mmCIF file of C-alpha atoms and ligand atoms in Angstrom:
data_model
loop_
_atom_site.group_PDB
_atom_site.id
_atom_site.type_symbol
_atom_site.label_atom_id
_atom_site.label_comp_id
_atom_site.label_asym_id
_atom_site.label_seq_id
_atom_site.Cartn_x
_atom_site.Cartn_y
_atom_site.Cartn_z
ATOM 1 C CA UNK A 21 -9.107 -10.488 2.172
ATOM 2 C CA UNK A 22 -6.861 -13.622 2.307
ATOM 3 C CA UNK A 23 -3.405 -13.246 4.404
ATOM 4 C CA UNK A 24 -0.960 -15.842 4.464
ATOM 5 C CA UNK A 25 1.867 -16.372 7.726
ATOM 6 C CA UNK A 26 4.573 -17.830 6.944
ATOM 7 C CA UNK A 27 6.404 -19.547 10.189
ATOM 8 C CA UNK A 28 3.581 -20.587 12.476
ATOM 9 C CA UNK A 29 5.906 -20.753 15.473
ATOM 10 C CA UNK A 30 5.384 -18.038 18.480
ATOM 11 C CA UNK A 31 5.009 -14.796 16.280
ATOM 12 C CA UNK A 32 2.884 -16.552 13.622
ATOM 13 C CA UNK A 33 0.765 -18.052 15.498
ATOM 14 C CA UNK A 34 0.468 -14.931 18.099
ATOM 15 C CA UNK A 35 -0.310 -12.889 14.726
ATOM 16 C CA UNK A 36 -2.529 -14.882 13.008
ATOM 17 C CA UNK A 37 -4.348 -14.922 16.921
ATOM 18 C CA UNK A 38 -4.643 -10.971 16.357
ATOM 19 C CA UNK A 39 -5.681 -10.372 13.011
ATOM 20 C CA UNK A 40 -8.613 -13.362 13.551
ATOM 21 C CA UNK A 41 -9.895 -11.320 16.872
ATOM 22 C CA UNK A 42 -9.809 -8.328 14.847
ATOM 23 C CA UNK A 43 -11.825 -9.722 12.451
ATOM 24 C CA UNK A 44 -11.312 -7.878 9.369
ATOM 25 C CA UNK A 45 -9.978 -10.838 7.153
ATOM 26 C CA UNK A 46 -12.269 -13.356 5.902
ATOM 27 C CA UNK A 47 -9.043 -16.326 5.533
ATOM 28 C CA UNK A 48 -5.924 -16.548 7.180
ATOM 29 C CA UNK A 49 -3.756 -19.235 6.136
ATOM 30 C CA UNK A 50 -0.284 -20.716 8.627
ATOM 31 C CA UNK A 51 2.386 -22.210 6.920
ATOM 32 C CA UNK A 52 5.120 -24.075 8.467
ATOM 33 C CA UNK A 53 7.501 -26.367 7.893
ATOM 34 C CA UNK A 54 7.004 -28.531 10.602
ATOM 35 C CA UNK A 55 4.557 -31.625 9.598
ATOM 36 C CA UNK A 56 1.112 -30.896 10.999
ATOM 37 C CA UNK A 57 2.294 -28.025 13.198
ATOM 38 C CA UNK A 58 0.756 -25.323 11.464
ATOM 39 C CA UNK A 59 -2.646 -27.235 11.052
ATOM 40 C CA UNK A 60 -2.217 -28.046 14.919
ATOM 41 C CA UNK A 61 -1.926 -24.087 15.754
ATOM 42 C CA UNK A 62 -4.955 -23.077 13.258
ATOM 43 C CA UNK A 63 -7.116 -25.777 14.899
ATOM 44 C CA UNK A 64 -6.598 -24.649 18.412
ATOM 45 C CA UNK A 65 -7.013 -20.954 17.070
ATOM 46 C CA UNK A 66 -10.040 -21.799 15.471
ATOM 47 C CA UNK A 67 -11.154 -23.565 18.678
ATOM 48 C CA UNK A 68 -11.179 -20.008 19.766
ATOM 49 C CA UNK A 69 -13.667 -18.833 17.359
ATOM 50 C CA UNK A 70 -16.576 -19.308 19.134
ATOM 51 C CA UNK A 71 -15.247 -18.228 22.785
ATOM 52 C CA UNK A 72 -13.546 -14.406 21.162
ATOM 53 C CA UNK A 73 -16.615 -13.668 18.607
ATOM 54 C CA UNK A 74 -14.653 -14.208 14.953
ATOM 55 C CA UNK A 75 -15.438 -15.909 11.745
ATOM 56 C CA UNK A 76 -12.339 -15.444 10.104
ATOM 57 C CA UNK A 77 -11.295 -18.878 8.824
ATOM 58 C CA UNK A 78 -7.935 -20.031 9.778
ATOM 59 C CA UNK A 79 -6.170 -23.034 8.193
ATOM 60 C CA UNK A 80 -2.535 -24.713 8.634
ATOM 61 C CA UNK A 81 -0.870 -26.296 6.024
ATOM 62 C CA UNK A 82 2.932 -27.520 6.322
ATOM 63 C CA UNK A 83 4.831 -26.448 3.328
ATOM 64 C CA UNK A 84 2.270 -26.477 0.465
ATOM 65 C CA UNK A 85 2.288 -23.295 -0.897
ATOM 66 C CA UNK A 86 -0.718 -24.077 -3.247
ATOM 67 C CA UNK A 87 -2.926 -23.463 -0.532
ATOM 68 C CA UNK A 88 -1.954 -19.513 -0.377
ATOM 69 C CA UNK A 89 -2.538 -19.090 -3.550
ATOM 70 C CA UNK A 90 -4.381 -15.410 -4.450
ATOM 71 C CA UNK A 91 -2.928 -13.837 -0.780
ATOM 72 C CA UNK A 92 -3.548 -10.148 -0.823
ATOM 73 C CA UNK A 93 -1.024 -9.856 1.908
ATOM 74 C CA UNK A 94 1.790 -12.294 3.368
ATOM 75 C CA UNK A 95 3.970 -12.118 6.768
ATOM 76 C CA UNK A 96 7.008 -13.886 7.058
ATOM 77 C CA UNK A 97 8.006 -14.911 10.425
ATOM 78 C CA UNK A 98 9.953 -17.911 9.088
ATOM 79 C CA UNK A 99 13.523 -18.488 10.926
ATOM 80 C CA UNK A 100 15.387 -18.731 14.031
ATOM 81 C CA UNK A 101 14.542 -16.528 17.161
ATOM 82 C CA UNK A 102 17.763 -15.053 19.195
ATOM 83 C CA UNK A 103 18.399 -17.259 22.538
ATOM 84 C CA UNK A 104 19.766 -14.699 25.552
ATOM 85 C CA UNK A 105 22.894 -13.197 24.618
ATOM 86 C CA UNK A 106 22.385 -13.176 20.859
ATOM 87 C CA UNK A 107 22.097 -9.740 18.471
ATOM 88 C CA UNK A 108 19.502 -10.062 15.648
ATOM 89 C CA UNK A 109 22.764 -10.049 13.000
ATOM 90 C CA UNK A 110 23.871 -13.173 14.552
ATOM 91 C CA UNK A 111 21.142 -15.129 13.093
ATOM 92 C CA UNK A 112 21.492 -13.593 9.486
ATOM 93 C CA UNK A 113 22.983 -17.188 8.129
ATOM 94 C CA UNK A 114 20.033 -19.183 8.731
ATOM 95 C CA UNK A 115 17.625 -16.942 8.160
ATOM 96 C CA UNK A 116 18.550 -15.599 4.669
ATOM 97 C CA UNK A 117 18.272 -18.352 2.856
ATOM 98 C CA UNK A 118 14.485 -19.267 4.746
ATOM 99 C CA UNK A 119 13.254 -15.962 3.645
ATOM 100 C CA UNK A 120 15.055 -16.096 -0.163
ATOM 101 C CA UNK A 121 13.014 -18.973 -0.519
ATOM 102 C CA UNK A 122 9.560 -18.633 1.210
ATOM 103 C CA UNK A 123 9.442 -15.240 0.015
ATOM 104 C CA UNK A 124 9.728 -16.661 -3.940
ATOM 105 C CA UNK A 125 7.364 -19.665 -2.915
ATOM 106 C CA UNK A 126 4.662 -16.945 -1.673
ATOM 107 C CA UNK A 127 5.181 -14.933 -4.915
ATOM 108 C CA UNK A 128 4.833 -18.261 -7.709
ATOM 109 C CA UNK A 129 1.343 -18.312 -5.378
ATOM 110 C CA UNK A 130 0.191 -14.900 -5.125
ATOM 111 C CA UNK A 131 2.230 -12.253 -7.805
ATOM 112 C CA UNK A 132 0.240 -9.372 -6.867
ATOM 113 C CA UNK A 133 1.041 -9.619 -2.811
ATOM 114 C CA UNK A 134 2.133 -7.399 -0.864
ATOM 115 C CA UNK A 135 5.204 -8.585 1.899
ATOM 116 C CA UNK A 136 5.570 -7.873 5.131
ATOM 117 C CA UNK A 137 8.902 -9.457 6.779
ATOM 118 C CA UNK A 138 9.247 -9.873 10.351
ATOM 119 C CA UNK A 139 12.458 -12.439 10.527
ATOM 120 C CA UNK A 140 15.539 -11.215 11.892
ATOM 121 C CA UNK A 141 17.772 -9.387 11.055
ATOM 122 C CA UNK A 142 14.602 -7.712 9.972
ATOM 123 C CA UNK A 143 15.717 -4.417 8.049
ATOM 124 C CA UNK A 144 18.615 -6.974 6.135
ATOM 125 C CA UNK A 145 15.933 -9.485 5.284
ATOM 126 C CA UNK A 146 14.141 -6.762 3.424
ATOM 127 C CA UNK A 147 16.476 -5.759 1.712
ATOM 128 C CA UNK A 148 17.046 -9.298 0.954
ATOM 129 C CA UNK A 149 13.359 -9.477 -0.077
ATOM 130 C CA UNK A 150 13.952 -6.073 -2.675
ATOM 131 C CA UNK A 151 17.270 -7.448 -4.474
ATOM 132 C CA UNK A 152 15.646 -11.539 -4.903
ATOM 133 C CA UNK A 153 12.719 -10.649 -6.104
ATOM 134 C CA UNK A 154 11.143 -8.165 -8.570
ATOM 135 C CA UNK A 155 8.121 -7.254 -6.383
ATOM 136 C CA UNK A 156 7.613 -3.258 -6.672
ATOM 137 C CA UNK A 157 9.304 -1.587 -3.299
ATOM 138 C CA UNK A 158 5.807 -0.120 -2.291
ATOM 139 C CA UNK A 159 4.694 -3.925 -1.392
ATOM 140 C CA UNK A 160 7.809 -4.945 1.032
ATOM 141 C CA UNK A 161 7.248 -3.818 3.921
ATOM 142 C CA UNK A 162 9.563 -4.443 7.200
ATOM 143 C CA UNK A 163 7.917 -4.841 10.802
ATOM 144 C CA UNK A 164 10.229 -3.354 13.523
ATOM 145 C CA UNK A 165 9.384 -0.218 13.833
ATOM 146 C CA UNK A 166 5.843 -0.521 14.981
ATOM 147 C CA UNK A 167 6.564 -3.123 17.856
ATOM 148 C CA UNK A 168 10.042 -0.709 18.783
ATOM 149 C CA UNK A 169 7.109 2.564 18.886
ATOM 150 C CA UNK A 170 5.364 0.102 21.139
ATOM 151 C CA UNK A 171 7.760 -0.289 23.732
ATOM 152 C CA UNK A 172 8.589 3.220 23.485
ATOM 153 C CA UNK A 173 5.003 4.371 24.759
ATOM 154 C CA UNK A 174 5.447 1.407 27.391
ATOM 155 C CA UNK A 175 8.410 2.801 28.744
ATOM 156 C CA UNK A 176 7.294 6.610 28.428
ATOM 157 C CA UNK A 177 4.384 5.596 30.341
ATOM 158 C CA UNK A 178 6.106 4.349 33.097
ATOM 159 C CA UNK A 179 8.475 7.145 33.632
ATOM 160 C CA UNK A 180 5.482 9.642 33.316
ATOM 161 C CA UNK A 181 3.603 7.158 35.460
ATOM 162 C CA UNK A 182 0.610 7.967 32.748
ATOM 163 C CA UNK A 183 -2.013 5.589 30.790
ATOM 164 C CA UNK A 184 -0.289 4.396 27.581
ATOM 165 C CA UNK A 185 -3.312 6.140 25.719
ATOM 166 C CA UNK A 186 -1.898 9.243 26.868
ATOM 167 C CA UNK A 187 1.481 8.626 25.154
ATOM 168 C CA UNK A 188 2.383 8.790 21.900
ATOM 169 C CA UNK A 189 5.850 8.267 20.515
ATOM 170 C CA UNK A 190 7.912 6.603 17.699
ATOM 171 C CA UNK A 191 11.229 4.891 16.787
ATOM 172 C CA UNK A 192 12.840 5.172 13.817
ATOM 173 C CA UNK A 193 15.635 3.853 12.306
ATOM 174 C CA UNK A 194 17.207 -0.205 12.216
ATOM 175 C CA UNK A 195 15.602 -2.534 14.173
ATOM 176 C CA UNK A 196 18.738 -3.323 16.827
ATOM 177 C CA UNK A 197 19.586 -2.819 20.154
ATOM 178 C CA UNK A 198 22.079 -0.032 18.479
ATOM 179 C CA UNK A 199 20.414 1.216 15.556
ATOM 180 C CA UNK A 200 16.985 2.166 16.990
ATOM 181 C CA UNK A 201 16.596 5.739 17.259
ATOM 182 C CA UNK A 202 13.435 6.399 20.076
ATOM 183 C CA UNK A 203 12.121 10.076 18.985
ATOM 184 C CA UNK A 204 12.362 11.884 22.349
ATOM 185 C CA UNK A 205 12.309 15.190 21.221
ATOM 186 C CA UNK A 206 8.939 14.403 19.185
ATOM 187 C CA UNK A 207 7.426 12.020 21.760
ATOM 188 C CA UNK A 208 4.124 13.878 23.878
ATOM 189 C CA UNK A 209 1.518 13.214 25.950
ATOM 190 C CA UNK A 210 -1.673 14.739 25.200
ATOM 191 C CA UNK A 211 0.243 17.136 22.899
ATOM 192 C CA UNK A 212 2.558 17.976 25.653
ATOM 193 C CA UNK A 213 6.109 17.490 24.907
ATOM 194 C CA UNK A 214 7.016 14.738 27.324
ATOM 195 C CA UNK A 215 10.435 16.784 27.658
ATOM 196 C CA UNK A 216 8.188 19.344 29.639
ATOM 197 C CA UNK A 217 7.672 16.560 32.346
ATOM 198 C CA UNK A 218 10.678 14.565 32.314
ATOM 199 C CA UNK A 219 14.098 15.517 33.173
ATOM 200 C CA UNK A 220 17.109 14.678 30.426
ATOM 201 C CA UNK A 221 18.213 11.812 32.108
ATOM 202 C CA UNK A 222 15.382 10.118 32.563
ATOM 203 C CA UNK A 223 14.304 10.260 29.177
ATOM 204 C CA UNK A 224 17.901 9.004 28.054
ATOM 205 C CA UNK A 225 17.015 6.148 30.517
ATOM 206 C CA UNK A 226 13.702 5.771 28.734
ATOM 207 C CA UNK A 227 15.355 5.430 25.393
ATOM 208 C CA UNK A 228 17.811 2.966 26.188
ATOM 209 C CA UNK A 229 15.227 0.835 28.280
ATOM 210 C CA UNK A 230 13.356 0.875 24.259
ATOM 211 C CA UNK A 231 16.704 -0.243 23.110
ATOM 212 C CA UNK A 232 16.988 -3.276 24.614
ATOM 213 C CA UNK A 233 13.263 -3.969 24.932
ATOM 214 C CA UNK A 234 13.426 -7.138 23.133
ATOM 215 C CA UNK A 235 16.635 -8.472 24.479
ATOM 216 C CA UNK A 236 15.279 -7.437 27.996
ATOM 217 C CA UNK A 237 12.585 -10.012 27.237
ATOM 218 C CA UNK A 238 14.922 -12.552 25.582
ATOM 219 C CA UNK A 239 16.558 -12.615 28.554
ATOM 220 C CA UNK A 240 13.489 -13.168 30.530
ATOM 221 C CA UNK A 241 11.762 -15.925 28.402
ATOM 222 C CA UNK A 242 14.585 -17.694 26.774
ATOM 223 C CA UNK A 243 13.662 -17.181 23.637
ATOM 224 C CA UNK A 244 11.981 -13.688 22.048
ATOM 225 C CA UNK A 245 8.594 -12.131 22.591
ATOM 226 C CA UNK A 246 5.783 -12.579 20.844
ATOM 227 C CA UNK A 247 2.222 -11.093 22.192
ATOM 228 C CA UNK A 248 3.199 -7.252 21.192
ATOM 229 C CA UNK A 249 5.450 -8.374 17.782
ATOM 230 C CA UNK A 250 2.172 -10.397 16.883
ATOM 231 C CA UNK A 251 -0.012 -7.525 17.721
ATOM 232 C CA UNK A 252 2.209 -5.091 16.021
ATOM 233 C CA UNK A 253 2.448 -7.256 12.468
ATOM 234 C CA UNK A 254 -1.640 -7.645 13.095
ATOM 235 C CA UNK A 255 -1.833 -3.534 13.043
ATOM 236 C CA UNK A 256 0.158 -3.411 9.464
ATOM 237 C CA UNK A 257 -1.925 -6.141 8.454
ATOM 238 C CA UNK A 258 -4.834 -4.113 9.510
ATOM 239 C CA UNK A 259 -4.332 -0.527 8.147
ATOM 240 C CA UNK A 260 -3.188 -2.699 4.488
ATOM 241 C CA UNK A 261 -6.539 -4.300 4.624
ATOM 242 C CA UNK A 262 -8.756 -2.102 5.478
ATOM 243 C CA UNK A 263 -6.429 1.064 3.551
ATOM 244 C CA UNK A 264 -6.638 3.097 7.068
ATOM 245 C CA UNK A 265 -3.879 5.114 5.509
ATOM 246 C CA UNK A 266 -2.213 5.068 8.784
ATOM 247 C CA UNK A 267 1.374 6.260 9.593
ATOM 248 C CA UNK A 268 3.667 3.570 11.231
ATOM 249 C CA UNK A 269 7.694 3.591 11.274
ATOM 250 C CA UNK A 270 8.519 0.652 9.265
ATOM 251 C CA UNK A 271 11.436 -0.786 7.158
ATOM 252 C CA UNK A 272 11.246 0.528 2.975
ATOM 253 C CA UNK A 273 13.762 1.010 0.456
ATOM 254 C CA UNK A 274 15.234 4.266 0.665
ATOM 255 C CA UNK A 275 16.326 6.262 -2.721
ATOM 256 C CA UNK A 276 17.738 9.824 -1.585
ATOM 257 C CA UNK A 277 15.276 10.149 1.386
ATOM 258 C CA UNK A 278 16.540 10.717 4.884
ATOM 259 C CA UNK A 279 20.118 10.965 2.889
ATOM 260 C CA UNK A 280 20.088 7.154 2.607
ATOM 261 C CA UNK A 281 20.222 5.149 -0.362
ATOM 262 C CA UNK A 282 20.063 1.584 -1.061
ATOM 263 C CA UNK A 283 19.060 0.152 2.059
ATOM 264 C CA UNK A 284 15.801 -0.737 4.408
ATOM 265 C CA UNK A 285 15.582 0.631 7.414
ATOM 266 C CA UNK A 286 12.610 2.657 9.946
ATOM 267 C CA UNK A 287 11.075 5.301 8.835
ATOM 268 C CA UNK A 288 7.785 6.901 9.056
ATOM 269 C CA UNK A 289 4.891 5.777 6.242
ATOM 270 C CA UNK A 290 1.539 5.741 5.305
ATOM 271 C CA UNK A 291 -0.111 2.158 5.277
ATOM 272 C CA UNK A 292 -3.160 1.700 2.974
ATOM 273 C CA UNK A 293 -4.125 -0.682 0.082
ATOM 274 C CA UNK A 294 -1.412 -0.200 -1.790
ATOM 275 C CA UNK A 295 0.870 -1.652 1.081
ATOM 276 C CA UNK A 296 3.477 2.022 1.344
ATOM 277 C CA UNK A 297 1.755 4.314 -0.316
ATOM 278 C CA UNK A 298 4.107 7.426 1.036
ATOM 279 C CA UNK A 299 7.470 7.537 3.107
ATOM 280 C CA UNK A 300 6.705 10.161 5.096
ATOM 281 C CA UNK A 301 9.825 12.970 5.798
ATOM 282 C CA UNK A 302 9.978 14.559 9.506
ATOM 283 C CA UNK A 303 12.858 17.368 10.325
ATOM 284 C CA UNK A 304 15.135 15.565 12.641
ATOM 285 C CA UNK A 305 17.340 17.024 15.735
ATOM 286 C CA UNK A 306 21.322 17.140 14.487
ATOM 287 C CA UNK A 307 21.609 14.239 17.462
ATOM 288 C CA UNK A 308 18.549 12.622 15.693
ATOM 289 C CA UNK A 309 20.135 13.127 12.553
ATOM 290 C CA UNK A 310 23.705 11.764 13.324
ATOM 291 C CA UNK A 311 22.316 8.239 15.228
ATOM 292 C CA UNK A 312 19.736 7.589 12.191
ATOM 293 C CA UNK A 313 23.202 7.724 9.835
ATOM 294 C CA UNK A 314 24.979 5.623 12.312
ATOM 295 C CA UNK A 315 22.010 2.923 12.099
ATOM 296 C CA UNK A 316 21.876 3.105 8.689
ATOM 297 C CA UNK A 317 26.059 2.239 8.569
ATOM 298 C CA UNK A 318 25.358 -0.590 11.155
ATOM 299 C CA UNK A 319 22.230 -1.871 8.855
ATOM 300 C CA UNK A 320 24.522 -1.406 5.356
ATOM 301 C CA UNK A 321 27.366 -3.624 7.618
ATOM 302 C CA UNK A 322 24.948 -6.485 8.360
ATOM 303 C CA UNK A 323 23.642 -6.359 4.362
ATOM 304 C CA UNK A 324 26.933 -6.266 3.457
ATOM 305 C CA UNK A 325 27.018 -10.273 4.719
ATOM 306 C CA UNK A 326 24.398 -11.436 2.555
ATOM 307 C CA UNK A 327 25.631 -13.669 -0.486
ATOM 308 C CA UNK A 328 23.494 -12.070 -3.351
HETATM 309 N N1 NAD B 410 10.808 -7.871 13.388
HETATM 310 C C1 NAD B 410 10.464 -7.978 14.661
HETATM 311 O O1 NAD B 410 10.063 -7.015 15.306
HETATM 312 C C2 NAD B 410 10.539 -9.334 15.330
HETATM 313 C C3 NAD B 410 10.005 -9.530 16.612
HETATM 314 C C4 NAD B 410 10.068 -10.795 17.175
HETATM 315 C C5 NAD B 410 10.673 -11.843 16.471
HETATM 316 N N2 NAD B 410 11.194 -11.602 15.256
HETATM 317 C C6 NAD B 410 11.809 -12.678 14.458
HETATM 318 O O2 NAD B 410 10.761 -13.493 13.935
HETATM 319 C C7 NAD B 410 11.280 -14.800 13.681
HETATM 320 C C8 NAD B 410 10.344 -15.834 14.311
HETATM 321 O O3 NAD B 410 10.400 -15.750 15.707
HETATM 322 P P1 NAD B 410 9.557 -16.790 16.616
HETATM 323 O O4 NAD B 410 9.792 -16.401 18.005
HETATM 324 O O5 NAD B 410 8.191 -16.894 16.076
HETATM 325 O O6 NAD B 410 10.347 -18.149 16.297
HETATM 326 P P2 NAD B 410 9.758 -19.645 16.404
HETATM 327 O O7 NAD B 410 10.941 -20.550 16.411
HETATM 328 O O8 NAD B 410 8.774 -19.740 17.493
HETATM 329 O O9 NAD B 410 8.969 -19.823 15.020
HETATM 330 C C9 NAD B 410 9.597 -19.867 13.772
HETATM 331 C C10 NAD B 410 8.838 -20.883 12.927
HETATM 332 O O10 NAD B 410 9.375 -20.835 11.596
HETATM 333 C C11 NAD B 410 9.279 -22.168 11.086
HETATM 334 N N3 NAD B 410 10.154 -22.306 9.915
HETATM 335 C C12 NAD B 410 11.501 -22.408 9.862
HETATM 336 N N4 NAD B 410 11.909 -22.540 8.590
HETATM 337 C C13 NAD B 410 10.803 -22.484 7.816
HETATM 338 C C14 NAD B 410 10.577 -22.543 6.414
HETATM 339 N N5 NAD B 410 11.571 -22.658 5.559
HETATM 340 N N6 NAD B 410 9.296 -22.467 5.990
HETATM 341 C C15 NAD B 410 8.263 -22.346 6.840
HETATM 342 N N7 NAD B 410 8.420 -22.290 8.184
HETATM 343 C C16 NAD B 410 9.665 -22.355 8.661
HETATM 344 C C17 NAD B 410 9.695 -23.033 12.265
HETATM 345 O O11 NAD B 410 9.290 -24.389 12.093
HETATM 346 C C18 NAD B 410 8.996 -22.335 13.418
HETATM 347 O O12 NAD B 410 7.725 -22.885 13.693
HETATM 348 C C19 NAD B 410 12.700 -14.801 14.239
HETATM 349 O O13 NAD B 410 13.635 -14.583 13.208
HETATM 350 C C20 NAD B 410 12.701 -13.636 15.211
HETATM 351 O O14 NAD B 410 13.987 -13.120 15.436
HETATM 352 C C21 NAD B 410 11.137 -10.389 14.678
#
């Protein structure tokens, strides 16, 4: 199992970090565009090798795509991060035209790959992905909606002042501080509806604090997080590779389902070899209902800017 990362900067690198502890894949190539950075962030993960129990073999290579050549599955973190103050959209210009061309770089290399994109605006940058290149929509896959679930169970775990592992939870819908749509009504702990614990309001709180998870962090580091986006694109990596058939929230094509049609955005499928192998349909609240079709407008708005 050979996986490429594109963009070995703090996601990459944090990603290609997770999937090597994990073990599962026997190569993991970083690619960046910055001379010898890539091979500087592979050595010091491979450093690590010996100290964390792995063998998967990590190289860096800056810019030659040769060297991903026959990658069963590629990430592209590639692009700008927000700075404090930013919205994902805002850093649309940049980033389109990094992950128009990686993405048909990776492809020349490895046809039969399956894409996951992580650069922001993530759901737009899939879509992006769909209409540039003629890859079949079960293998583009976009990573927002695993890391958004993530926070989710954080922040339900606080309020219910529980474990995490006694949480479980998940967010649907575009990957912005607007568009994400935190499944209260579905989220439990230990089967438990977590409504049965929590009053109204502090679940609302809980769902906005998921909101603006990642700018809460932006704001704190200066730049955006890394560790649990990492960990998150390491977990789709995971249930591809190992065809776990897994359900996580994450960015596909939709034709008809949800009510939405030509556009990527959150929603929940199963993960296996086949990279989506089934979007999965849940019966939504009216209010669940009524913010997913907002998202979806805000998501269409943002697509609406790319040049195609
Ligand atoms: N989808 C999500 O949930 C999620 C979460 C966190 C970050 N992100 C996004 O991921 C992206 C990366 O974030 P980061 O914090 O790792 O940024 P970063 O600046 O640390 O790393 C980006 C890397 O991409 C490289 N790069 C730029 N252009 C390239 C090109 N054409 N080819 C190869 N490499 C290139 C840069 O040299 C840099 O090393 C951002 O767009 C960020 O908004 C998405």
């Amino acid at each position: 199992m050979k996986v490429t990362v594109v963009g070995a900067g703090a996601v990459g690198a944090s990603c290609a970090e997770y999937i090597a502890i994990k073990d599962f894949a026997s190569e993991v190539v970083l690619l960046d565009i910055k001379e010898g950075f890539a091979e500087g962030k592979a050595m010091d993960l491979m450093q690590t090798a010996s100290l964390n129990g792995f063998d998967t073999k990590i190289t860096g290579v800056t810019n030659d795509y040769s060297k991903t050549a026959g990658s069963d599955i590629c990430v592209i973190t590639s692009g700008i991060p927000r700075k404090p103050g930013m919205t994902r959209e805002e850093l649309i210009g940049i980033n389109a035209g990094i992950v128009k061309s990686v993405s048909s770089s990776l492809i020349e290399q490895s046809p039969n790959t399956i894409i996951i994109v992580v650069s922001n605006p993530m759901d737009t940058m899939t879509y992006l992905v769909h209409k540039t290149t003629n890859l079949p929509k079960n293998r583009i896959i976009g990573m927002g909606g695993a890391l958004d679930s993530a926070r989710f169970k954080y922040r339900l775990a606080e309020a219910l002042e529980a474990p995490i592992s006694d949480v479980d939870g998940m967010v649907i819908g575009g990957h912005s501080d607007k568009g994400m749509v935190p499944l209260t009504a579905h989220a439990t702990r230990n089967s438990v509806k977590v409504s049965e614990f929590l009053s109204a309001d502090r679940l609302d709180q809980v769902k906005e604090d998921t909101k603006v998870g990642g700018a809460t962090l932006t704001k704190l580091l200066g730049t955006s997080a890394w560790y649990a986006p990492g960990a998150a694109v390491s977990g789709l990596v995971q249930a591809i590779a190992c065809d776990q058939k897994k359900m996580f929230p994450c960015s596909t094509l939709l034709e008809g389902e949800y009510g939405l049609n030509d556009l990527c955005i959150g929603v929940p499928v199963i993960l296996g070899r086949n990279g989506i192998e089934e979007i999965v349909t849940i019966k939504l609240s009216d209010a669940e209902e009524a913010h997913l079709k907002e998202s979806a407008e805000g998501v269409q708005k943002t697509n609406g800017l790319l040049e195609l």
